[in-house]
Amino acid sequence: MPLSFRSKSHGNIAFGFFNIESDMLLLENHFFFADDFCTWLSQMAKEDDAGCKRFRYPVYYIADSNDIGDLMGAIHGMRFTGFIGKLYTLFPFPDDPKAFKQNPKGYQTRKIVTAQIQGISKKREILIEFLKDGQVHIGRYVFDIRVFHELIRYVWQGGYPRWKDEIRPKYVVEMKECIQKSRNSFFQGMFSSQEI
């Protein structure tokens, strides 16, 4: 389930997984798969942090909130609108609340999810920038390093409600390993020694 994160540019914004059977993430009205996000972070972690670094990555963009859909309505089985509503008709919220865990094999639904989003979205590039002043820009959203780290930890943990059986996809583990080896100051202190 997406959570609210504090940006410096737009106040609280939504980021996260939105269906436990998909590994797609949203950042407000931008959509991308978690393995892509982890690959982007791994690439960034391999860079030094001298000056401004810019990276451009492809994402799906849905302009109209009606085309995005009503997440809470879909979760409660009451309103299946837009892209999110369609996914919840295909992958309903579990009857047993204990089964509400992010599936580490969510990548297996990739073709189905892609087919649903392609008709109502546009492909765009999102610009990610690391600035000398310690700010990170993701598209038009500006974050300080602390919140940027929170976004990464969210994916590492499997968001809310966390990864099923605490099993993480390989791409998430590889992202963490790359970040831990990074000499880039934007990633320093990301993971405590207590974290798996």
mmCIF file with all atom_site columns, C-alpha atoms in Angstrom, residues 5-189:
data_model
loop_
_atom_site.group_PDB
_atom_site.id
_atom_site.type_symbol
_atom_site.label_atom_id
_atom_site.label_alt_id
_atom_site.label_comp_id
_atom_site.label_asym_id
_atom_site.label_entity_id
_atom_site.label_seq_id
_atom_site.pdbx_PDB_ins_code
_atom_site.Cartn_x
_atom_site.Cartn_y
_atom_site.Cartn_z
_atom_site.occupancy
_atom_site.B_iso_or_equiv
_atom_site.pdbx_formal_charge
_atom_site.auth_seq_id
_atom_site.auth_comp_id
_atom_site.auth_asym_id
_atom_site.auth_atom_id
_atom_site.pdbx_PDB_model_num
ATOM 1   C CA . PHE A 1 5   ? 6.178   10.831  2.159   1.00 0.00 ? 5   PHE A CA 1
ATOM 2   C CA . ARG A 1 6   ? 7.118   14.443  2.742   1.00 0.00 ? 6   ARG A CA 1
ATOM 3   C CA . SER A 1 7   ? 8.570   16.227  -0.271  1.00 0.00 ? 7   SER A CA 1
ATOM 4   C CA . LYS A 1 8   ? 10.174  19.660  -0.095  1.00 0.00 ? 8   LYS A CA 1
ATOM 5   C CA . SER A 1 9   ? 8.370   20.763  -3.237  1.00 0.00 ? 9   SER A CA 1
ATOM 6   C CA . HIS A 1 10  ? 4.812   19.397  -3.044  1.00 0.00 ? 10  HIS A CA 1
ATOM 7   C CA . GLY A 1 11  ? 4.156   18.521  0.599   1.00 0.00 ? 11  GLY A CA 1
ATOM 8   C CA . ASN A 1 12  ? 3.016   14.952  1.247   1.00 0.00 ? 12  ASN A CA 1
ATOM 9   C CA . ILE A 1 13  ? 2.985   12.687  -1.784  1.00 0.00 ? 13  ILE A CA 1
ATOM 10  C CA . ALA A 1 14  ? 2.087   9.030   -2.327  1.00 0.00 ? 14  ALA A CA 1
ATOM 11  C CA . PHE A 1 15  ? 4.756   6.441   -3.094  1.00 0.00 ? 15  PHE A CA 1
ATOM 12  C CA . GLY A 1 16  ? 4.670   2.677   -3.030  1.00 0.00 ? 16  GLY A CA 1
ATOM 13  C CA . PHE A 1 17  ? 3.185   -0.638  -4.036  1.00 0.00 ? 17  PHE A CA 1
ATOM 14  C CA . PHE A 1 18  ? -0.571  -0.605  -4.609  1.00 0.00 ? 18  PHE A CA 1
ATOM 15  C CA . ASN A 1 19  ? -1.454  -4.255  -5.241  1.00 0.00 ? 19  ASN A CA 1
ATOM 16  C CA . ILE A 1 20  ? 0.219   -7.177  -3.462  1.00 0.00 ? 20  ILE A CA 1
ATOM 17  C CA . GLU A 1 21  ? 0.274   -9.324  -6.626  1.00 0.00 ? 21  GLU A CA 1
ATOM 18  C CA . SER A 1 22  ? 2.166   -6.740  -8.677  1.00 0.00 ? 22  SER A CA 1
ATOM 19  C CA . ASP A 1 23  ? 5.664   -5.340  -8.244  1.00 0.00 ? 23  ASP A CA 1
ATOM 20  C CA . MET A 1 24  ? 4.658   -2.008  -9.748  1.00 0.00 ? 24  MET A CA 1
ATOM 21  C CA . LEU A 1 25  ? 5.245   1.178   -7.755  1.00 0.00 ? 25  LEU A CA 1
ATOM 22  C CA . LEU A 1 26  ? 3.586   4.549   -8.020  1.00 0.00 ? 26  LEU A CA 1
ATOM 23  C CA . LEU A 1 27  ? 4.935   8.017   -7.327  1.00 0.00 ? 27  LEU A CA 1
ATOM 24  C CA . GLU A 1 28  ? 1.762   10.104  -7.457  1.00 0.00 ? 28  GLU A CA 1
ATOM 25  C CA . ASN A 1 29  ? 0.795   9.665   -11.143 1.00 0.00 ? 29  ASN A CA 1
ATOM 26  C CA . HIS A 1 30  ? 4.077   8.056   -12.314 1.00 0.00 ? 30  HIS A CA 1
ATOM 27  C CA . PHE A 1 31  ? 4.219   4.240   -12.461 1.00 0.00 ? 31  PHE A CA 1
ATOM 28  C CA . PHE A 1 32  ? 7.243   1.933   -12.784 1.00 0.00 ? 32  PHE A CA 1
ATOM 29  C CA . PHE A 1 33  ? 8.249   -1.562  -11.766 1.00 0.00 ? 33  PHE A CA 1
ATOM 30  C CA . ALA A 1 34  ? 10.212  -2.143  -8.562  1.00 0.00 ? 34  ALA A CA 1
ATOM 31  C CA . ASP A 1 35  ? 13.034  -3.990  -10.308 1.00 0.00 ? 35  ASP A CA 1
ATOM 32  C CA . ASP A 1 36  ? 13.555  -0.960  -12.561 1.00 0.00 ? 36  ASP A CA 1
ATOM 33  C CA . PHE A 1 37  ? 13.616  1.312   -9.505  1.00 0.00 ? 37  PHE A CA 1
ATOM 34  C CA . CYS A 1 38  ? 16.191  -0.951  -7.835  1.00 0.00 ? 38  CYS A CA 1
ATOM 35  C CA . THR A 1 39  ? 18.312  -1.014  -10.991 1.00 0.00 ? 39  THR A CA 1
ATOM 36  C CA . TRP A 1 40  ? 18.231  2.791   -11.166 1.00 0.00 ? 40  TRP A CA 1
ATOM 37  C CA . LEU A 1 41  ? 19.381  3.047   -7.556  1.00 0.00 ? 41  LEU A CA 1
ATOM 38  C CA . SER A 1 42  ? 22.156  0.521   -8.117  1.00 0.00 ? 42  SER A CA 1
ATOM 39  C CA . GLN A 1 43  ? 23.385  2.541   -11.113 1.00 0.00 ? 43  GLN A CA 1
ATOM 40  C CA . MET A 1 44  ? 23.313  5.745   -9.060  1.00 0.00 ? 44  MET A CA 1
ATOM 41  C CA . ALA A 1 45  ? 25.130  4.108   -6.148  1.00 0.00 ? 45  ALA A CA 1
ATOM 42  C CA . LYS A 1 46  ? 28.040  3.252   -8.452  1.00 0.00 ? 46  LYS A CA 1
ATOM 43  C CA . GLU A 1 47  ? 28.564  6.929   -9.321  1.00 0.00 ? 47  GLU A CA 1
ATOM 44  C CA . ASP A 1 48  ? 30.690  9.341   -7.309  1.00 0.00 ? 48  ASP A CA 1
ATOM 45  C CA . ASP A 1 49  ? 28.893  12.367  -5.898  1.00 0.00 ? 49  ASP A CA 1
ATOM 46  C CA . ALA A 1 50  ? 31.041  15.161  -7.260  1.00 0.00 ? 50  ALA A CA 1
ATOM 47  C CA . GLY A 1 51  ? 28.664  17.809  -8.562  1.00 0.00 ? 51  GLY A CA 1
ATOM 48  C CA . CYS A 1 52  ? 25.203  17.290  -9.935  1.00 0.00 ? 52  CYS A CA 1
ATOM 49  C CA . LYS A 1 53  ? 24.328  13.862  -11.326 1.00 0.00 ? 53  LYS A CA 1
ATOM 50  C CA . ARG A 1 54  ? 21.387  13.382  -13.668 1.00 0.00 ? 54  ARG A CA 1
ATOM 51  C CA . PHE A 1 55  ? 19.709  10.174  -14.737 1.00 0.00 ? 55  PHE A CA 1
ATOM 52  C CA . ARG A 1 56  ? 16.737  9.725   -17.084 1.00 0.00 ? 56  ARG A CA 1
ATOM 53  C CA . TYR A 1 57  ? 14.511  6.673   -16.837 1.00 0.00 ? 57  TYR A CA 1
ATOM 54  C CA . PRO A 1 58  ? 11.295  5.594   -18.631 1.00 0.00 ? 58  PRO A CA 1
ATOM 55  C CA . VAL A 1 59  ? 8.046   5.481   -16.638 1.00 0.00 ? 59  VAL A CA 1
ATOM 56  C CA . TYR A 1 60  ? 4.321   5.266   -17.292 1.00 0.00 ? 60  TYR A CA 1
ATOM 57  C CA . TYR A 1 61  ? 2.471   8.537   -16.690 1.00 0.00 ? 61  TYR A CA 1
ATOM 58  C CA . ILE A 1 62  ? -1.282  8.809   -16.112 1.00 0.00 ? 62  ILE A CA 1
ATOM 59  C CA . ALA A 1 63  ? -2.464  12.431  -16.200 1.00 0.00 ? 63  ALA A CA 1
ATOM 60  C CA . ASP A 1 64  ? -6.093  11.969  -15.129 1.00 0.00 ? 64  ASP A CA 1
ATOM 61  C CA . SER A 1 65  ? -6.750  10.782  -11.555 1.00 0.00 ? 65  SER A CA 1
ATOM 62  C CA . ASN A 1 66  ? -9.945  9.084   -12.799 1.00 0.00 ? 66  ASN A CA 1
ATOM 63  C CA . ASP A 1 67  ? -7.790  6.929   -15.070 1.00 0.00 ? 67  ASP A CA 1
ATOM 64  C CA . ILE A 1 68  ? -5.584  6.044   -12.079 1.00 0.00 ? 68  ILE A CA 1
ATOM 65  C CA . GLY A 1 69  ? -8.586  4.894   -10.062 1.00 0.00 ? 69  GLY A CA 1
ATOM 66  C CA . ASP A 1 70  ? -9.737  4.698   -6.463  1.00 0.00 ? 70  ASP A CA 1
ATOM 67  C CA . LEU A 1 71  ? -7.318  2.580   -4.410  1.00 0.00 ? 71  LEU A CA 1
ATOM 68  C CA . MET A 1 72  ? -9.339  2.511   -1.183  1.00 0.00 ? 72  MET A CA 1
ATOM 69  C CA . GLY A 1 73  ? -12.574 1.804   -3.077  1.00 0.00 ? 73  GLY A CA 1
ATOM 70  C CA . ALA A 1 74  ? -10.875 -1.124  -4.847  1.00 0.00 ? 74  ALA A CA 1
ATOM 71  C CA . ILE A 1 75  ? -9.343  -2.491  -1.630  1.00 0.00 ? 75  ILE A CA 1
ATOM 72  C CA . HIS A 1 76  ? -12.760 -2.503  0.033   1.00 0.00 ? 76  HIS A CA 1
ATOM 73  C CA . GLY A 1 77  ? -14.368 -4.100  -3.037  1.00 0.00 ? 77  GLY A CA 1
ATOM 74  C CA . MET A 1 78  ? -16.721 -1.172  -3.531  1.00 0.00 ? 78  MET A CA 1
ATOM 75  C CA . ARG A 1 79  ? -15.399 0.858   -6.467  1.00 0.00 ? 79  ARG A CA 1
ATOM 76  C CA . PHE A 1 80  ? -13.311 -0.527  -9.304  1.00 0.00 ? 80  PHE A CA 1
ATOM 77  C CA . THR A 1 81  ? -12.369 2.462   -11.422 1.00 0.00 ? 81  THR A CA 1
ATOM 78  C CA . GLY A 1 82  ? -9.377  3.228   -13.605 1.00 0.00 ? 82  GLY A CA 1
ATOM 79  C CA . PHE A 1 83  ? -6.138  1.284   -13.810 1.00 0.00 ? 83  PHE A CA 1
ATOM 80  C CA . ILE A 1 84  ? -6.030  0.404   -10.107 1.00 0.00 ? 84  ILE A CA 1
ATOM 81  C CA . GLY A 1 85  ? -9.639  -0.764  -10.125 1.00 0.00 ? 85  GLY A CA 1
ATOM 82  C CA . LYS A 1 86  ? -8.944  -3.040  -13.085 1.00 0.00 ? 86  LYS A CA 1
ATOM 83  C CA . LEU A 1 87  ? -5.975  -4.602  -11.283 1.00 0.00 ? 87  LEU A CA 1
ATOM 84  C CA . TYR A 1 88  ? -8.135  -5.268  -8.226  1.00 0.00 ? 88  TYR A CA 1
ATOM 85  C CA . THR A 1 89  ? -10.719 -7.059  -10.366 1.00 0.00 ? 89  THR A CA 1
ATOM 86  C CA . LEU A 1 90  ? -7.873  -9.285  -11.612 1.00 0.00 ? 90  LEU A CA 1
ATOM 87  C CA . PHE A 1 91  ? -6.043  -9.545  -8.263  1.00 0.00 ? 91  PHE A CA 1
ATOM 88  C CA . PRO A 1 92  ? -8.563  -8.860  -5.461  1.00 0.00 ? 92  PRO A CA 1
ATOM 89  C CA . PHE A 1 93  ? -7.682  -7.821  -1.948  1.00 0.00 ? 93  PHE A CA 1
ATOM 90  C CA . PRO A 1 94  ? -7.363  -11.049 0.100   1.00 0.00 ? 94  PRO A CA 1
ATOM 91  C CA . ASP A 1 95  ? -10.322 -12.161 2.232   1.00 0.00 ? 95  ASP A CA 1
ATOM 92  C CA . ASP A 1 96  ? -7.966  -13.020 5.090   1.00 0.00 ? 96  ASP A CA 1
ATOM 93  C CA . PRO A 1 97  ? -6.193  -9.867  6.353   1.00 0.00 ? 97  PRO A CA 1
ATOM 94  C CA . LYS A 1 98  ? -3.218  -12.041 7.377   1.00 0.00 ? 98  LYS A CA 1
ATOM 95  C CA . ALA A 1 99  ? -2.668  -12.771 3.661   1.00 0.00 ? 99  ALA A CA 1
ATOM 96  C CA . PHE A 1 100 ? -2.124  -9.058  3.008   1.00 0.00 ? 100 PHE A CA 1
ATOM 97  C CA . LYS A 1 101 ? 1.605   -9.314  2.248   1.00 0.00 ? 101 LYS A CA 1
ATOM 98  C CA . GLN A 1 102 ? 3.582   -8.102  -0.742  1.00 0.00 ? 102 GLN A CA 1
ATOM 99  C CA . ASN A 1 103 ? 4.263   -11.046 -3.039  1.00 0.00 ? 103 ASN A CA 1
ATOM 100 C CA . PRO A 1 104 ? 8.024   -11.347 -3.787  1.00 0.00 ? 104 PRO A CA 1
ATOM 101 C CA . LYS A 1 105 ? 7.021   -13.033 -7.068  1.00 0.00 ? 105 LYS A CA 1
ATOM 102 C CA . GLY A 1 106 ? 4.929   -10.057 -8.154  1.00 0.00 ? 106 GLY A CA 1
ATOM 103 C CA . TYR A 1 107 ? 7.101   -9.788  -11.260 1.00 0.00 ? 107 TYR A CA 1
ATOM 104 C CA . GLN A 1 108 ? 5.216   -12.818 -12.620 1.00 0.00 ? 108 GLN A CA 1
ATOM 105 C CA . THR A 1 109 ? 2.158   -10.628 -13.298 1.00 0.00 ? 109 THR A CA 1
ATOM 106 C CA . ARG A 1 110 ? 4.216   -8.131  -15.300 1.00 0.00 ? 110 ARG A CA 1
ATOM 107 C CA . LYS A 1 111 ? 2.642   -8.859  -18.719 1.00 0.00 ? 111 LYS A CA 1
ATOM 108 C CA . ILE A 1 112 ? -0.879  -8.531  -17.337 1.00 0.00 ? 112 ILE A CA 1
ATOM 109 C CA . VAL A 1 113 ? -0.115  -5.286  -15.503 1.00 0.00 ? 113 VAL A CA 1
ATOM 110 C CA . THR A 1 114 ? 1.683   -3.798  -18.513 1.00 0.00 ? 114 THR A CA 1
ATOM 111 C CA . ALA A 1 115 ? -1.260  -4.650  -20.792 1.00 0.00 ? 115 ALA A CA 1
ATOM 112 C CA . GLN A 1 116 ? -3.627  -2.827  -18.419 1.00 0.00 ? 116 GLN A CA 1
ATOM 113 C CA . ILE A 1 117 ? -1.573  0.354   -18.050 1.00 0.00 ? 117 ILE A CA 1
ATOM 114 C CA . GLN A 1 118 ? -0.480  0.811   -21.656 1.00 0.00 ? 118 GLN A CA 1
ATOM 115 C CA . GLY A 1 119 ? -3.896  1.880   -22.925 1.00 0.00 ? 119 GLY A CA 1
ATOM 116 C CA . ILE A 1 120 ? -4.381  4.688   -20.401 1.00 0.00 ? 120 ILE A CA 1
ATOM 117 C CA . SER A 1 121 ? -0.859  5.980   -19.887 1.00 0.00 ? 121 SER A CA 1
ATOM 118 C CA . LYS A 1 122 ? 1.907   7.711   -21.772 1.00 0.00 ? 122 LYS A CA 1
ATOM 119 C CA . LYS A 1 123 ? 5.527   6.628   -21.686 1.00 0.00 ? 123 LYS A CA 1
ATOM 120 C CA . ARG A 1 124 ? 7.717   9.425   -20.318 1.00 0.00 ? 124 ARG A CA 1
ATOM 121 C CA . GLU A 1 125 ? 11.214  9.867   -19.048 1.00 0.00 ? 125 GLU A CA 1
ATOM 122 C CA . ILE A 1 126 ? 11.575  10.870  -15.433 1.00 0.00 ? 126 ILE A CA 1
ATOM 123 C CA . LEU A 1 127 ? 14.644  12.870  -14.468 1.00 0.00 ? 127 LEU A CA 1
ATOM 124 C CA . ILE A 1 128 ? 16.392  11.927  -11.239 1.00 0.00 ? 128 ILE A CA 1
ATOM 125 C CA . GLU A 1 129 ? 18.979  14.424  -10.011 1.00 0.00 ? 129 GLU A CA 1
ATOM 126 C CA . PHE A 1 130 ? 21.397  14.398  -7.106  1.00 0.00 ? 130 PHE A CA 1
ATOM 127 C CA . LEU A 1 131 ? 22.312  17.997  -6.291  1.00 0.00 ? 131 LEU A CA 1
ATOM 128 C CA . LYS A 1 132 ? 25.331  19.374  -4.435  1.00 0.00 ? 132 LYS A CA 1
ATOM 129 C CA . ASP A 1 133 ? 23.089  20.813  -1.725  1.00 0.00 ? 133 ASP A CA 1
ATOM 130 C CA . GLY A 1 134 ? 22.032  17.294  -0.687  1.00 0.00 ? 134 GLY A CA 1
ATOM 131 C CA . GLN A 1 135 ? 18.631  17.340  -2.357  1.00 0.00 ? 135 GLN A CA 1
ATOM 132 C CA . VAL A 1 136 ? 17.289  14.657  -4.674  1.00 0.00 ? 136 VAL A CA 1
ATOM 133 C CA . HIS A 1 137 ? 14.850  15.482  -7.468  1.00 0.00 ? 137 HIS A CA 1
ATOM 134 C CA . ILE A 1 138 ? 12.639  12.708  -8.807  1.00 0.00 ? 138 ILE A CA 1
ATOM 135 C CA . GLY A 1 139 ? 10.721  14.280  -11.648 1.00 0.00 ? 139 GLY A CA 1
ATOM 136 C CA . ARG A 1 140 ? 9.175   17.448  -10.266 1.00 0.00 ? 140 ARG A CA 1
ATOM 137 C CA . TYR A 1 141 ? 9.372   16.225  -6.664  1.00 0.00 ? 141 TYR A CA 1
ATOM 138 C CA . VAL A 1 142 ? 12.214  17.356  -4.413  1.00 0.00 ? 142 VAL A CA 1
ATOM 139 C CA . PHE A 1 143 ? 13.317  15.312  -1.386  1.00 0.00 ? 143 PHE A CA 1
ATOM 140 C CA . ASP A 1 144 ? 15.960  15.727  1.253   1.00 0.00 ? 144 ASP A CA 1
ATOM 141 C CA . ILE A 1 145 ? 18.313  12.782  1.738   1.00 0.00 ? 145 ILE A CA 1
ATOM 142 C CA . ARG A 1 146 ? 16.439  11.492  4.788   1.00 0.00 ? 146 ARG A CA 1
ATOM 143 C CA . VAL A 1 147 ? 13.170  11.095  2.874   1.00 0.00 ? 147 VAL A CA 1
ATOM 144 C CA . PHE A 1 148 ? 15.005  9.739   -0.181  1.00 0.00 ? 148 PHE A CA 1
ATOM 145 C CA . HIS A 1 149 ? 16.386  7.031   2.119   1.00 0.00 ? 149 HIS A CA 1
ATOM 146 C CA . GLU A 1 150 ? 12.854  6.354   3.412   1.00 0.00 ? 150 GLU A CA 1
ATOM 147 C CA . LEU A 1 151 ? 11.677  5.653   -0.153  1.00 0.00 ? 151 LEU A CA 1
ATOM 148 C CA . ILE A 1 152 ? 14.479  3.121   -0.615  1.00 0.00 ? 152 ILE A CA 1
ATOM 149 C CA . ARG A 1 153 ? 13.828  1.453   2.758   1.00 0.00 ? 153 ARG A CA 1
ATOM 150 C CA . TYR A 1 154 ? 10.132  1.210   1.892   1.00 0.00 ? 154 TYR A CA 1
ATOM 151 C CA . VAL A 1 155 ? 10.992  -0.928  -1.156  1.00 0.00 ? 155 VAL A CA 1
ATOM 152 C CA . TRP A 1 156 ? 13.550  -2.964  0.828   1.00 0.00 ? 156 TRP A CA 1
ATOM 153 C CA . GLN A 1 157 ? 10.896  -3.760  3.456   1.00 0.00 ? 157 GLN A CA 1
ATOM 154 C CA . GLY A 1 158 ? 8.168   -4.557  0.928   1.00 0.00 ? 158 GLY A CA 1
ATOM 155 C CA . GLY A 1 159 ? 6.258   -1.421  1.846   1.00 0.00 ? 159 GLY A CA 1
ATOM 156 C CA . TYR A 1 160 ? 3.247   -1.784  4.012   1.00 0.00 ? 160 TYR A CA 1
ATOM 157 C CA . PRO A 1 161 ? 2.463   -4.690  4.706   1.00 0.00 ? 161 PRO A CA 1
ATOM 158 C CA . ARG A 1 162 ? 6.066   -5.950  4.047   1.00 0.00 ? 162 ARG A CA 1
ATOM 159 C CA . TRP A 1 163 ? 7.293   -8.857  1.937   1.00 0.00 ? 163 TRP A CA 1
ATOM 160 C CA . LYS A 1 164 ? 5.478   -12.165 2.346   1.00 0.00 ? 164 LYS A CA 1
ATOM 161 C CA . ASP A 1 165 ? 7.434   -14.421 4.733   1.00 0.00 ? 165 ASP A CA 1
ATOM 162 C CA . GLU A 1 166 ? 10.153  -11.704 4.736   1.00 0.00 ? 166 GLU A CA 1
ATOM 163 C CA . ILE A 1 167 ? 11.403  -13.130 1.415   1.00 0.00 ? 167 ILE A CA 1
ATOM 164 C CA . ARG A 1 168 ? 12.734  -10.407 -0.856  1.00 0.00 ? 168 ARG A CA 1
ATOM 165 C CA . PRO A 1 169 ? 13.137  -10.555 -4.637  1.00 0.00 ? 169 PRO A CA 1
ATOM 166 C CA . LYS A 1 170 ? 16.705  -10.944 -5.836  1.00 0.00 ? 170 LYS A CA 1
ATOM 167 C CA . TYR A 1 171 ? 16.710  -7.457  -7.361  1.00 0.00 ? 171 TYR A CA 1
ATOM 168 C CA . VAL A 1 172 ? 15.939  -5.891  -3.956  1.00 0.00 ? 172 VAL A CA 1
ATOM 169 C CA . VAL A 1 173 ? 18.790  -7.789  -2.280  1.00 0.00 ? 173 VAL A CA 1
ATOM 170 C CA . GLU A 1 174 ? 21.180  -6.783  -5.067  1.00 0.00 ? 174 GLU A CA 1
ATOM 171 C CA . MET A 1 175 ? 20.141  -3.129  -4.723  1.00 0.00 ? 175 MET A CA 1
ATOM 172 C CA . LYS A 1 176 ? 20.929  -3.182  -1.017  1.00 0.00 ? 176 LYS A CA 1
ATOM 173 C CA . GLU A 1 177 ? 24.306  -4.813  -1.586  1.00 0.00 ? 177 GLU A CA 1
ATOM 174 C CA . CYS A 1 178 ? 25.200  -2.190  -4.184  1.00 0.00 ? 178 CYS A CA 1
ATOM 175 C CA . ILE A 1 179 ? 24.151  0.650   -1.868  1.00 0.00 ? 179 ILE A CA 1
ATOM 176 C CA . GLN A 1 180 ? 26.180  -0.791  0.996   1.00 0.00 ? 180 GLN A CA 1
ATOM 177 C CA . LYS A 1 181 ? 29.294  -0.803  -1.203  1.00 0.00 ? 181 LYS A CA 1
ATOM 178 C CA . SER A 1 182 ? 28.666  2.718   -2.483  1.00 0.00 ? 182 SER A CA 1
ATOM 179 C CA . ARG A 1 183 ? 31.048  5.568   -1.737  1.00 0.00 ? 183 ARG A CA 1
ATOM 180 C CA . ASN A 1 184 ? 28.455  8.075   -2.876  1.00 0.00 ? 184 ASN A CA 1
ATOM 181 C CA . SER A 1 185 ? 27.481  10.301  0.055   1.00 0.00 ? 185 SER A CA 1
ATOM 182 C CA . PHE A 1 186 ? 23.814  10.243  -1.014  1.00 0.00 ? 186 PHE A CA 1
ATOM 183 C CA . PHE A 1 187 ? 23.687  6.592   0.086   1.00 0.00 ? 187 PHE A CA 1
ATOM 184 C CA . GLN A 1 188 ? 25.799  6.758   3.247   1.00 0.00 ? 188 GLN A CA 1
ATOM 185 C CA . GLY A 1 189 ? 24.018  5.495   6.371   1.00 0.00 ? 189 GLY A CA 1
#
